[in-house]
């Protein structure tokens, strides 16, 4: 009997490994309430807000129409060890590229299983119980993803799995995915600001900047914003202005090249209610009209500059709405007592001038069809992403570590 070539035999063994049970107990659910929510809290307590039942159940009610949540709770005989947040998103060509400029009009749709959260940036797919060893549990995460994808056949084939926003600290523990036919691809980085010691107000932040950067903030952002008659206010009653927020969100959202989902109007008050004191909305106002908004979240020790929307016409006419909203969120982050501020992965240059540094992120991708999956890896290596420019806005003696 002729033996199989070594390379083919290795692939077959890896495929068998993918289909082998991890040895952990895995519960999979469409709704969080179908799981033991107290076990979920045991795993996720005091960790990211994005794993909290309050947030996840809010998404179930007020999340995007083309997004369906899935959950997995991984346990052993000693109790719950990991919580997995998944989303099945149905996308089409309408979700990609510049609106109105697509040459291809084929009604192509695809269901994608995402381990993570499309509404956020960061590793919000897997949460490990305190004291656990992530490298021991990632094979169980792969097991949960495989089982979830297989369960979806009755609702429609789910061909692609994406494990979203793997940070540097997650790369080695999740490396088992590479042995299970997943391919890694680097994405645009998350821009993160680490504030120098002794910064307790926005004025302290400005005092730590080199003079040319400090003068630029004052003369190019604050001065023209104020001169145009605008002011920045904290928004306490989100429900009363949801229509305004939605309009501004759409003006910003529809301009993006990648739009895998669209939030609805009821999302904004639902988010405010779910997050409570952790979240603050700021609005840019002229007279009684809102021209922009930004959402700032206190997520454990990190402040997240999250959703943003602004009036495109006013911005085109020279009002620095976007930059002023970023500084409003930065001010709130300092007020939260956070030294680490996550600004997200777009508009890398202006965020670098604020003092942010790039935090590399990657995704793991796997297609269910072996032949297509083999083609994915070289294609992913061709994907280019924007690199963050290098700036040193802080005084030499005040550079963050």
Coordinates of C-alpha atoms in Angstrom, one line a residue:
X1 CA 0.0 0.0 0.0
X2 CA 1.4 3.3 -1.1
X3 CA 1.9 5.8 1.8
X4 CA 0.4 9.2 1.4
X5 CA 2.9 12.1 0.7
X6 CA 4.1 13.6 4.0
X7 CA 2.6 17.0 3.3
X8 CA -0.9 15.6 2.5
X9 CA -0.7 13.3 5.5
X10 CA 0.0 16.3 7.8
X11 CA -3.0 18.2 6.4
X12 CA -5.2 15.2 7.0
X13 CA -4.0 14.8 10.5
X14 CA -4.7 18.5 11.2
X15 CA -8.2 18.1 9.7
X16 CA -8.8 15.2 12.1
X17 CA -7.6 17.3 15.0
X18 CA -10.0 20.0 14.1
X19 CA -12.9 17.5 14.3
X20 CA -11.7 16.0 17.5
X21 CA -13.5 17.1 20.7
X22 CA -11.3 19.3 22.9
X23 CA -12.3 17.5 26.1
X24 CA -14.0 20.5 27.6
X25 CA -17.8 20.8 28.2
X26 CA -19.2 23.4 25.7
X27 CA -22.7 24.9 25.9
X28 CA -23.8 26.9 22.8
X29 CA -26.7 29.3 22.8
X30 CA -28.5 31.8 20.6
X31 CA -29.4 34.0 23.6
X32 CA -27.4 34.6 26.7
X33 CA -30.3 33.7 29.0
X34 CA -30.2 30.2 27.6
X35 CA -26.9 29.7 29.4
X36 CA -26.2 29.8 33.1
X37 CA -25.8 33.6 33.3
X38 CA -24.2 33.4 36.8
X39 CA -21.5 31.1 35.4
X40 CA -21.0 33.7 32.6
X41 CA -20.6 36.4 35.3
X42 CA -18.1 34.2 37.1
X43 CA -15.9 34.2 34.1
X44 CA -16.3 37.8 33.0
X45 CA -16.7 39.7 36.3
X46 CA -14.3 42.7 36.6
X47 CA -13.2 42.3 33.0
X48 CA -14.3 44.1 29.8
X49 CA -17.7 45.7 29.7
X50 CA -18.1 44.1 26.2
X51 CA -18.5 40.7 27.9
X52 CA -21.1 41.9 30.4
X53 CA -24.6 40.4 30.3
X54 CA -26.0 44.0 30.3
X55 CA -24.2 44.9 27.1
X56 CA -24.7 41.6 25.3
X57 CA -28.4 41.4 26.0
X58 CA -28.8 45.0 24.8
X59 CA -27.2 44.0 21.5
X60 CA -29.8 41.1 21.2
X61 CA -32.6 43.7 21.4
X62 CA -31.2 46.8 19.7
X63 CA -28.3 45.5 17.6
X64 CA -28.0 45.6 13.8
X65 CA -30.6 43.8 11.8
X66 CA -28.1 41.6 9.9
X67 CA -26.3 40.4 13.0
X68 CA -27.2 37.4 15.1
X69 CA -25.4 36.7 18.4
X70 CA -24.2 33.3 19.4
X71 CA -22.5 32.4 22.7
X72 CA -20.5 29.5 24.1
X73 CA -19.6 28.8 27.7
X74 CA -16.6 26.5 28.1
X75 CA -16.3 24.5 31.3
X76 CA -14.5 21.6 32.9
X77 CA -15.2 19.6 36.1
X78 CA -14.1 22.5 38.2
X79 CA -16.5 25.0 36.6
X80 CA -16.7 27.6 33.9
X81 CA -13.3 28.4 32.3
X82 CA -14.1 30.7 29.3
X83 CA -16.8 32.7 27.7
X84 CA -17.0 33.1 23.9
X85 CA -18.9 35.8 22.1
X86 CA -19.8 35.2 18.5
X87 CA -21.8 37.0 15.8
X88 CA -23.2 35.7 12.6
X89 CA -23.3 38.5 10.1
X90 CA -24.9 38.4 6.6
X91 CA -23.0 40.7 4.3
X92 CA -23.3 41.6 0.6
X93 CA -21.5 43.8 -1.9
X94 CA -23.5 46.8 -0.5
X95 CA -21.4 46.6 2.7
X96 CA -18.1 47.2 0.8
X97 CA -16.6 50.0 -1.2
X98 CA -17.7 53.6 -1.9
X99 CA -21.5 53.9 -2.2
X100 CA -22.7 54.4 -5.8
X101 CA -19.3 53.4 -7.3
X102 CA -19.7 49.6 -7.5
X103 CA -19.3 48.2 -11.0
X104 CA -20.4 44.7 -9.9
X105 CA -24.2 44.5 -9.3
X106 CA -24.5 40.8 -8.5
X107 CA -26.7 40.2 -5.5
X108 CA -23.9 38.2 -3.7
X109 CA -24.4 37.5 0.0
X110 CA -22.4 35.6 2.6
X111 CA -22.9 34.5 6.2
X112 CA -19.8 34.9 8.3
X113 CA -19.2 33.6 11.8
X114 CA -17.2 36.1 13.8
X115 CA -15.6 35.4 17.1
X116 CA -15.6 38.9 18.5
X117 CA -17.6 42.0 18.2
X118 CA -18.1 43.9 15.0
X119 CA -19.3 46.9 16.9
X120 CA -16.1 47.4 18.8
X121 CA -12.3 47.1 18.2
X122 CA -10.2 44.8 20.4
X123 CA -10.2 41.2 21.5
X124 CA -13.8 40.9 22.6
X125 CA -14.4 37.4 21.4
X126 CA -13.0 35.3 24.2
X127 CA -12.8 36.0 28.0
X128 CA -10.9 33.6 30.2
X129 CA -11.7 33.0 33.9
X130 CA -9.2 34.4 36.3
X131 CA -6.4 32.0 36.9
X132 CA -6.9 30.2 33.6
X133 CA -4.2 29.5 31.1
X134 CA -5.4 30.9 27.7
X135 CA -3.2 28.5 25.6
X136 CA -4.9 25.5 27.2
X137 CA -8.4 26.9 26.4
X138 CA -7.9 28.2 22.8
X139 CA -8.3 24.6 21.4
X140 CA -11.7 24.6 23.2
X141 CA -12.5 27.9 21.5
X142 CA -11.8 26.4 18.1
X143 CA -14.0 23.5 19.1
X144 CA -16.8 25.9 20.0
X145 CA -16.5 27.7 16.7
X146 CA -16.5 24.5 14.7
X147 CA -19.6 23.2 16.5
X148 CA -21.4 26.6 16.1
X149 CA -20.7 26.7 12.4
X150 CA -22.0 23.1 11.9
X151 CA -25.1 23.9 13.9
X152 CA -25.9 26.8 11.4
X153 CA -26.5 24.5 8.4
X154 CA -30.3 24.5 8.9
X155 CA -30.3 28.3 8.7
X156 CA -28.0 28.6 5.8
X157 CA -24.4 27.7 5.2
X158 CA -21.7 29.7 7.1
X159 CA -18.6 29.4 5.0
X160 CA -16.2 31.7 6.7
X161 CA -14.9 32.0 10.3
X162 CA -13.1 35.1 11.5
X163 CA -11.5 35.4 14.9
X164 CA -11.3 39.2 15.3
X165 CA -8.7 41.6 16.7
X166 CA -6.0 39.4 18.2
X167 CA -3.6 41.6 20.1
X168 CA 0.1 40.9 20.6
X169 CA -0.5 39.2 23.9
X170 CA -3.1 36.9 22.3
X171 CA -0.9 35.7 19.4
X172 CA 1.1 33.0 21.1
X173 CA -1.8 31.5 23.2
X174 CA -4.1 31.4 20.0
X175 CA -1.3 30.0 17.8
X176 CA -3.1 26.6 17.8
X177 CA -5.5 28.1 15.3
X178 CA -2.7 28.2 12.8
X179 CA -2.4 24.4 13.1
X180 CA -6.1 24.1 12.5
X181 CA -6.0 25.7 9.0
X182 CA -6.7 29.2 10.1
X183 CA -4.7 32.0 8.4
X184 CA -3.5 35.1 10.1
X185 CA -3.6 38.6 8.6
X186 CA -2.6 41.9 10.1
X187 CA -5.2 44.6 10.1
X188 CA -4.9 48.4 10.7
X189 CA -3.7 49.0 14.3
X190 CA -5.6 50.3 17.2
X191 CA -4.4 53.8 18.1
X192 CA -3.7 54.0 21.8
X193 CA -2.7 57.0 23.9
X194 CA -0.8 56.4 27.1
X195 CA -1.0 59.6 29.1
X196 CA 2.1 60.9 30.9
X197 CA 2.2 60.7 34.7
X198 CA 0.7 63.7 36.4
X199 CA -2.0 64.4 33.8
X200 CA -5.3 65.0 35.7
X201 CA -7.0 67.5 33.3
X202 CA -6.9 68.4 29.7
X203 CA -4.9 71.5 30.5
X204 CA -2.3 69.1 32.0
X205 CA -2.3 67.2 28.8
X206 CA -1.7 70.3 26.8
X207 CA 1.1 71.4 29.1
X208 CA 2.9 68.1 28.4
X209 CA 2.8 68.7 24.6
X210 CA 5.7 70.3 22.7
X211 CA 4.9 73.9 21.9
X212 CA 4.2 73.4 18.2
X213 CA 1.7 70.6 18.9
X214 CA 0.1 72.5 21.8
X215 CA -0.3 75.6 19.6
X216 CA -1.8 73.6 16.8
X217 CA -4.5 72.2 19.1
X218 CA -5.4 75.7 20.3
X219 CA -5.2 77.5 16.9
X220 CA -6.4 74.8 14.5
X221 CA -9.0 73.0 16.6
X222 CA -10.3 75.0 19.6
X223 CA -10.1 78.5 18.1
X224 CA -11.9 77.9 14.8
X225 CA -14.5 75.7 16.6
X226 CA -15.3 78.5 19.1
X227 CA -15.1 81.2 16.5
X228 CA -17.8 79.5 14.4
X229 CA -20.2 79.7 17.4
X230 CA -20.0 76.0 18.4
X231 CA -19.8 74.6 22.0
X232 CA -19.3 71.2 23.5
X233 CA -21.8 69.8 25.9
X234 CA -22.4 66.6 27.8
X235 CA -25.6 64.9 26.7
X236 CA -27.5 63.4 29.6
X237 CA -30.9 62.7 27.9
X238 CA -29.9 60.5 25.0
X239 CA -33.4 59.3 24.3
X240 CA -34.7 62.8 23.5
X241 CA -32.3 63.3 20.5
X242 CA -32.0 59.9 19.0
X243 CA -33.1 61.1 15.6
X244 CA -30.3 63.7 15.5
X245 CA -27.7 61.2 16.6
X246 CA -28.8 58.7 14.0
X247 CA -28.6 61.3 11.2
X248 CA -25.1 62.2 12.2
X249 CA -24.0 58.6 12.6
X250 CA -25.3 57.8 9.1
X251 CA -23.4 60.8 7.6
X252 CA -20.2 59.3 9.0
X253 CA -21.0 55.6 8.6
X254 CA -22.0 55.7 5.0
X255 CA -18.7 57.3 4.1
X256 CA -16.7 54.3 5.3
X257 CA -15.4 51.8 2.8
X258 CA -16.3 48.8 5.0
X259 CA -19.8 48.8 6.5
X260 CA -20.6 45.3 7.7
X261 CA -23.6 46.5 9.7
X262 CA -25.7 49.6 10.3
X263 CA -27.0 50.6 13.7
X264 CA -30.6 51.6 14.2
X265 CA -32.0 54.6 16.0
X266 CA -33.0 52.7 19.1
X267 CA -29.4 51.6 19.7
X268 CA -28.3 54.9 21.2
X269 CA -30.6 55.1 24.3
X270 CA -30.3 51.3 24.8
X271 CA -26.5 51.7 24.9
X272 CA -26.7 54.6 27.4
X273 CA -29.1 52.6 29.6
X274 CA -26.9 49.4 29.5
X275 CA -23.6 51.1 30.3
X276 CA -24.9 53.6 32.9
X277 CA -22.2 55.6 34.5
X278 CA -19.5 53.9 32.4
X279 CA -20.5 55.9 29.3
X280 CA -20.8 59.5 28.4
X281 CA -22.1 61.2 25.3
X282 CA -20.8 64.6 24.2
X283 CA -22.4 66.7 21.5
X284 CA -21.1 69.6 19.4
X285 CA -23.8 72.2 19.5
X286 CA -24.5 75.5 17.7
X287 CA -27.6 77.4 18.9
X288 CA -30.0 74.5 19.7
X289 CA -28.8 72.2 16.9
X290 CA -26.5 69.2 17.3
X291 CA -23.7 69.0 14.7
X292 CA -21.7 66.1 16.1
X293 CA -21.4 63.6 18.9
X294 CA -18.9 61.2 20.4
X295 CA -19.3 58.3 22.9
X296 CA -16.7 57.6 25.5
X297 CA -16.7 54.4 27.5
X298 CA -14.8 53.5 30.7
X299 CA -13.8 49.9 30.1
X300 CA -11.9 48.8 33.2
X301 CA -8.7 50.8 33.2
X302 CA -9.0 51.9 29.6
X303 CA -11.1 54.6 28.1
X304 CA -12.6 53.9 24.7
X305 CA -13.3 56.6 22.2
X306 CA -16.1 54.7 20.6
X307 CA -19.0 55.9 18.3
X308 CA -18.7 59.2 16.5
X309 CA -20.8 61.1 14.0
X310 CA -20.8 64.7 12.7
X311 CA -22.3 67.0 10.1
X312 CA -20.3 66.5 6.8
X313 CA -21.3 69.9 5.4
X314 CA -20.1 71.8 8.4
X315 CA -16.9 69.9 8.4
X316 CA -16.4 70.6 4.7
X317 CA -16.9 74.3 5.5
X318 CA -13.9 74.3 7.8
X319 CA -15.3 73.5 11.3
X320 CA -12.9 71.0 12.9
X321 CA -15.8 68.9 14.3
X322 CA -14.1 65.6 14.2
X323 CA -10.9 66.7 16.0
X324 CA -12.8 68.7 18.6
X325 CA -14.9 65.7 19.3
X326 CA -11.8 63.6 19.8
X327 CA -10.5 66.1 22.3
X328 CA -13.9 66.1 24.1
X329 CA -13.5 62.3 24.5
X330 CA -9.9 62.7 25.6
X331 CA -11.0 65.1 28.3
X332 CA -13.7 62.7 29.5
X333 CA -11.1 59.9 29.5
X334 CA -8.9 61.9 31.8
X335 CA -12.0 62.7 34.0
X336 CA -12.6 58.9 34.2
X337 CA -9.2 58.6 35.7
X338 CA -7.8 56.5 32.8
X339 CA -4.2 56.8 31.7
X340 CA -4.8 54.5 28.6
X341 CA -7.1 55.8 25.9
X342 CA -8.1 53.6 22.9
X343 CA -9.0 55.7 19.9
X344 CA -9.7 53.0 17.3
X345 CA -8.2 52.1 13.9
X346 CA -9.3 54.9 11.6
X347 CA -7.8 58.4 10.9
X348 CA -4.4 57.2 12.0
X349 CA -2.5 60.5 11.3
X350 CA -4.6 62.9 13.5
X351 CA -4.6 60.3 16.3
X352 CA -0.8 60.0 16.1
X353 CA -0.6 63.8 16.4
X354 CA -2.6 63.5 19.6
X355 CA 0.1 61.2 21.0
X356 CA -1.3 57.8 20.1
X357 CA 0.9 54.9 19.2
X358 CA -0.2 51.9 17.0
X359 CA -1.2 48.7 18.8
X360 CA -0.9 45.9 16.2
X361 CA -3.9 43.6 15.7
X362 CA -4.5 40.6 13.5
X363 CA -7.4 38.3 12.6
X364 CA -7.5 34.6 12.1
X365 CA -9.5 33.5 9.1
X366 CA -10.7 30.0 8.0
X367 CA -13.0 28.9 5.1
X368 CA -14.9 25.6 5.4
X369 CA -13.9 24.4 2.0
X370 CA -10.3 23.0 2.1
X371 CA -9.4 24.2 -1.5
X372 CA -10.7 27.7 -0.9
X373 CA -9.1 27.8 2.5
X374 CA -5.7 26.9 0.9
X375 CA -6.2 29.9 -1.5
X376 CA -7.0 32.3 1.4
X377 CA -3.6 32.4 2.9
X378 CA -1.7 33.8 -0.1
X379 CA -4.5 36.2 -0.9
X380 CA -4.5 37.6 2.7
X381 CA -0.8 38.3 2.4
X382 CA -1.6 40.7 -0.5
X383 CA -3.9 42.8 1.6
X384 CA -2.4 46.2 2.4
X385 CA -3.4 48.3 5.4
X386 CA -2.5 51.9 6.3
X387 CA 0.5 52.3 8.6
X388 CA 0.4 54.9 11.4
X389 CA 2.8 57.8 10.9
X390 CA 5.3 58.5 13.6
X391 CA 4.9 61.7 15.7
X392 CA 6.4 62.7 19.0
X393 CA 4.0 65.4 20.3
X394 CA 5.1 65.2 24.0
X395 CA 8.0 67.1 25.4
X396 CA 11.1 64.9 25.6
X397 CA 11.0 64.7 29.4
X398 CA 7.3 63.7 29.3
X399 CA 7.2 60.9 26.8
X400 CA 4.9 58.1 28.0
X401 CA 6.5 54.8 28.6

